[in-house]
XYZ file of C-alpha atoms in Angstrom:
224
model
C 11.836 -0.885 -12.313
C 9.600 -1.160 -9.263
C 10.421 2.466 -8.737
C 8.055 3.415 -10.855
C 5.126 2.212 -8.725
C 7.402 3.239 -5.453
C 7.511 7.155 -6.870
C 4.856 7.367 -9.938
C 1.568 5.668 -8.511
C -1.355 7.780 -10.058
C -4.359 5.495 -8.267
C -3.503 2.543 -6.180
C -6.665 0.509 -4.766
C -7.920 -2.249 -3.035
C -10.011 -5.025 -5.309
C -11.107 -8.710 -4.622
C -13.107 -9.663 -1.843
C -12.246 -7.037 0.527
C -13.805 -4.408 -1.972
C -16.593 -6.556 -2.541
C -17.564 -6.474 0.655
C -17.255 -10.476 0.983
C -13.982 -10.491 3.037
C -13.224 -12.734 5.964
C -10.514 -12.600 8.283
C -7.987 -14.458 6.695
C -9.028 -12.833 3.228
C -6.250 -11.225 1.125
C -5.209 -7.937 0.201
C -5.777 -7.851 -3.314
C -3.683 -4.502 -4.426
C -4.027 -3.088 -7.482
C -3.203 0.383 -9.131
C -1.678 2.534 -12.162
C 1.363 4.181 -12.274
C 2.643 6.951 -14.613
C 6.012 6.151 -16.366
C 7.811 9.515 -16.799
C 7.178 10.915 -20.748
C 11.171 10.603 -21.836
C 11.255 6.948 -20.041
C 9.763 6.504 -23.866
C 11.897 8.421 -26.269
C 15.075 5.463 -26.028
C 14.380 1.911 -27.400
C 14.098 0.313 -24.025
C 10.461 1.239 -23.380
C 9.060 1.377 -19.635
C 7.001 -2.374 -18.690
C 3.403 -2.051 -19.590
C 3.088 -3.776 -15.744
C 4.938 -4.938 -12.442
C 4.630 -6.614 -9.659
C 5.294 -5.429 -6.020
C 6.401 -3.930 -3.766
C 3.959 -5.354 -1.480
C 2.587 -8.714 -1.186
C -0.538 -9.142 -3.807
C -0.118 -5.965 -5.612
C -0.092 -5.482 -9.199
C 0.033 -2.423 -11.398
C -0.595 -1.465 -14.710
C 1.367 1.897 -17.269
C -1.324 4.029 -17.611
C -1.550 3.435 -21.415
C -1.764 0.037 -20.972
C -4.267 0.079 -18.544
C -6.512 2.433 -20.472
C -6.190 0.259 -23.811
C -7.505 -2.689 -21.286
C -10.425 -0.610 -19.605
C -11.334 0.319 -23.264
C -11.859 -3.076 -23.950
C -14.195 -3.906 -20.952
C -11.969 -5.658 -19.007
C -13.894 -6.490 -15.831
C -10.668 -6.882 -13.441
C -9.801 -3.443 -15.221
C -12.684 -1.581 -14.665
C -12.754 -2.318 -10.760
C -10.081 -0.297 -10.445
C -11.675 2.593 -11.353
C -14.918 2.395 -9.117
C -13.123 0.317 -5.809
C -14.744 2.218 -3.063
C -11.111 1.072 -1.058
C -8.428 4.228 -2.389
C -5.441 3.818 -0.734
C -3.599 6.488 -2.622
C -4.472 8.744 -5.748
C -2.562 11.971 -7.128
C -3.842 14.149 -9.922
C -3.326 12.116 -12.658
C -5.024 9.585 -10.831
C -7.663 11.986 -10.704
C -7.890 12.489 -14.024
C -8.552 9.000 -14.408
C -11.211 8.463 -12.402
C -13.042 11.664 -13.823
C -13.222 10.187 -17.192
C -14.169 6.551 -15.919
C -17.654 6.759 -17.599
C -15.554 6.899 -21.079
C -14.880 3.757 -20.982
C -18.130 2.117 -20.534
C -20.246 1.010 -23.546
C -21.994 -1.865 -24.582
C -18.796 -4.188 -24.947
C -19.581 -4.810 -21.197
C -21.937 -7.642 -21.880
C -19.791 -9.298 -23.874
C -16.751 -9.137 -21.424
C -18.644 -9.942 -18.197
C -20.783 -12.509 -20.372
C -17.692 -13.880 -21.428
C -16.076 -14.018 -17.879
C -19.176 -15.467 -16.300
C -19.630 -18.109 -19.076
C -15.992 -19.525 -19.134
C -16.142 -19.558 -14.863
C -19.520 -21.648 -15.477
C -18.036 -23.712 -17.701
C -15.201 -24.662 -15.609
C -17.413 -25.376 -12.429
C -19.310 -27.242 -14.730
C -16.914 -29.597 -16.201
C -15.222 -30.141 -12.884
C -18.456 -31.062 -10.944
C -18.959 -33.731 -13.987
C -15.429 -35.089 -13.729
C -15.149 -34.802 -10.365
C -18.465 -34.568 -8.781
C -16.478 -31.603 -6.930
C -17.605 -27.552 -7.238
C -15.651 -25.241 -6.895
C -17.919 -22.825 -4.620
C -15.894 -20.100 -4.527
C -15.500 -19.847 -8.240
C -19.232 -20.352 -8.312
C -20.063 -16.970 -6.251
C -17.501 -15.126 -7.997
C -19.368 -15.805 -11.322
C -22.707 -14.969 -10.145
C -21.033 -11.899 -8.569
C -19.938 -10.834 -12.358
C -23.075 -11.410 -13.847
C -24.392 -9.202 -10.935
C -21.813 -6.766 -11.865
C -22.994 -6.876 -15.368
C -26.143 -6.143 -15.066
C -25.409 -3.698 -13.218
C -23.035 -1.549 -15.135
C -25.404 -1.860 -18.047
C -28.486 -0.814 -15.959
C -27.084 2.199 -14.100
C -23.313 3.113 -15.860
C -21.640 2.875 -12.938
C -19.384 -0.585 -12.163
C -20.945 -2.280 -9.476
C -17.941 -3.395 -6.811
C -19.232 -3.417 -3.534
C -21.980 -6.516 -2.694
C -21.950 -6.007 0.200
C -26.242 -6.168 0.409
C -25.968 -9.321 -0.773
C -23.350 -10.619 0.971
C -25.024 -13.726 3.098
C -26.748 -14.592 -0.189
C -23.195 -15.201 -1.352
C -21.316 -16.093 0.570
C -24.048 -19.345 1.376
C -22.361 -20.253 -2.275
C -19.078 -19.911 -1.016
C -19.924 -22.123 1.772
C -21.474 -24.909 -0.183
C -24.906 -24.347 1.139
C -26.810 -24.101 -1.632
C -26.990 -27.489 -4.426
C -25.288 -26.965 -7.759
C -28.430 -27.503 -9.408
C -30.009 -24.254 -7.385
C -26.810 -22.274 -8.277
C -26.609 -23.501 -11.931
C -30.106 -22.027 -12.599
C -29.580 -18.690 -10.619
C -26.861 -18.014 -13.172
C -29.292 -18.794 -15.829
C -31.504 -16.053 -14.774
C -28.819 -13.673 -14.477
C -27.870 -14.458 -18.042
C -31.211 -13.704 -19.321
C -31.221 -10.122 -17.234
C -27.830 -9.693 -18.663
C -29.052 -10.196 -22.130
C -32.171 -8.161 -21.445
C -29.916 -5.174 -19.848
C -28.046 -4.912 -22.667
C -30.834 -4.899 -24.869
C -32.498 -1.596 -22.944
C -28.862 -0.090 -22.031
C -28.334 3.637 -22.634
C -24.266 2.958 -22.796
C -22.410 4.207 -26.255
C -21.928 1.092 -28.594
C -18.067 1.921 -28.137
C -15.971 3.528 -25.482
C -15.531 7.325 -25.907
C -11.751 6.751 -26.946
C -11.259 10.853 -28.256
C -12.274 10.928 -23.955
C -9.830 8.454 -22.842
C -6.859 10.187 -25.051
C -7.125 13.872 -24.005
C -6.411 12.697 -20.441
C -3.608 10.234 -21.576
C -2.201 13.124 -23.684
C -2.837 15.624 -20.327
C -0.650 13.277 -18.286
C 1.841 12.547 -20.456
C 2.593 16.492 -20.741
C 2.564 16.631 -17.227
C 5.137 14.126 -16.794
C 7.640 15.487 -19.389
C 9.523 17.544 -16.570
């Protein structure tokens, strides 16, 4: 099966730290990307895997349906994908992809990177009470997504690269700033989050009719 990311790769990216623009030298390679299962690889009952993983160390793709239905749905880790400013390949259909990106933006996105953010707090939380331990890197990466969140609902485009406020982060990654001090940042960036999504201009729901006139596009041009 891993053939079909060897030969049918539409996008393939870098994510994770590296894209963020926090990367270190012993950071990994975080690879994702979408590949394009051939059209008849779905007319016989053994359909092609919504995902794989491989060939290469840290990489993980996604069927292109599947990975639409998840971008749809606001999936943070999703919608990286299609705004990582690292490309390391991308065809037509992967093309087609990114052209439509802005479909699948609405106002689900506070909810999802809400969500995200909330359920990282809460587990830095809980472990810092049992423990008296934090989990710093957690921490940054969920004042990165509420960042992120804000962003996307300010602007419309999925913020990826942090790279301006890299030191600021990266001091939380380090343990140089008290819990307490980090604890009430990401209280502020909920409130901007809430107050973003109040003022958005993104649709209430992903432009789906968008999303499935490309699907449909490169599903006919995979039927050879």
């Amino acid at each position: 099966m891993i053939e079909l990311v060897e030969r049918h790769t539409a996008l393939a990216v870098v994510v994770g730290s590296r894209a963020y623009g926090l990367d270190g030298p012993e950071s990994d390679h975080d690879r994702r990307g979408v590949f394009v299962a051939p059209t008849r690889d779905f007319w016989t009952l053994d359909k092609p895997p919504t995902h794989l993983d491989g060939p290469a160390e840290e990489q993980f793709s996604w069927e292109i349906e599947r990975f639409c239905t998840l971008a749809l749905q606001a999936n943070p880790t999703v919608l990286e994908v299609l705004w990582s400013p690292l490309v390391t390949s991308r065809n037509s259909d992967g093309d087609a992809l990114v052209g439509v990106r802005s479909a699948f933006l609405s106002r689900r996105v506070a909810e999802t990177y809400g969500s995200y953010a909330r359920d990282q707090l809460t587990k830095v939380a809980n472990r810092h009470e049992k423990t008296g331990e934090i989990n710093f890197k957690q921490a940054m990466h969920m004042v990165r997504l509420l960042m992120a969140g804000v962003h996307v609902l300010r602007t419309g485009e999925v913020l990826v690269d942090v790279s301006d406020r890299r030191e600021e982060l990266l001091s939380i990654k380090r343990g140089e700033r008290p819990w307490a001090e980090v604890s009430e940042w990401a209280g502020r960036l909920q409130d901007e989050l809430a107050d973003a999504a109040a003022s958005t201009r993104l649709p209430q729901a992903p432009d789906r009719a968008a999303v499935d006139r490309v699907l449909v596009a490169v599903r006919e041009r995979n039927l050879g």
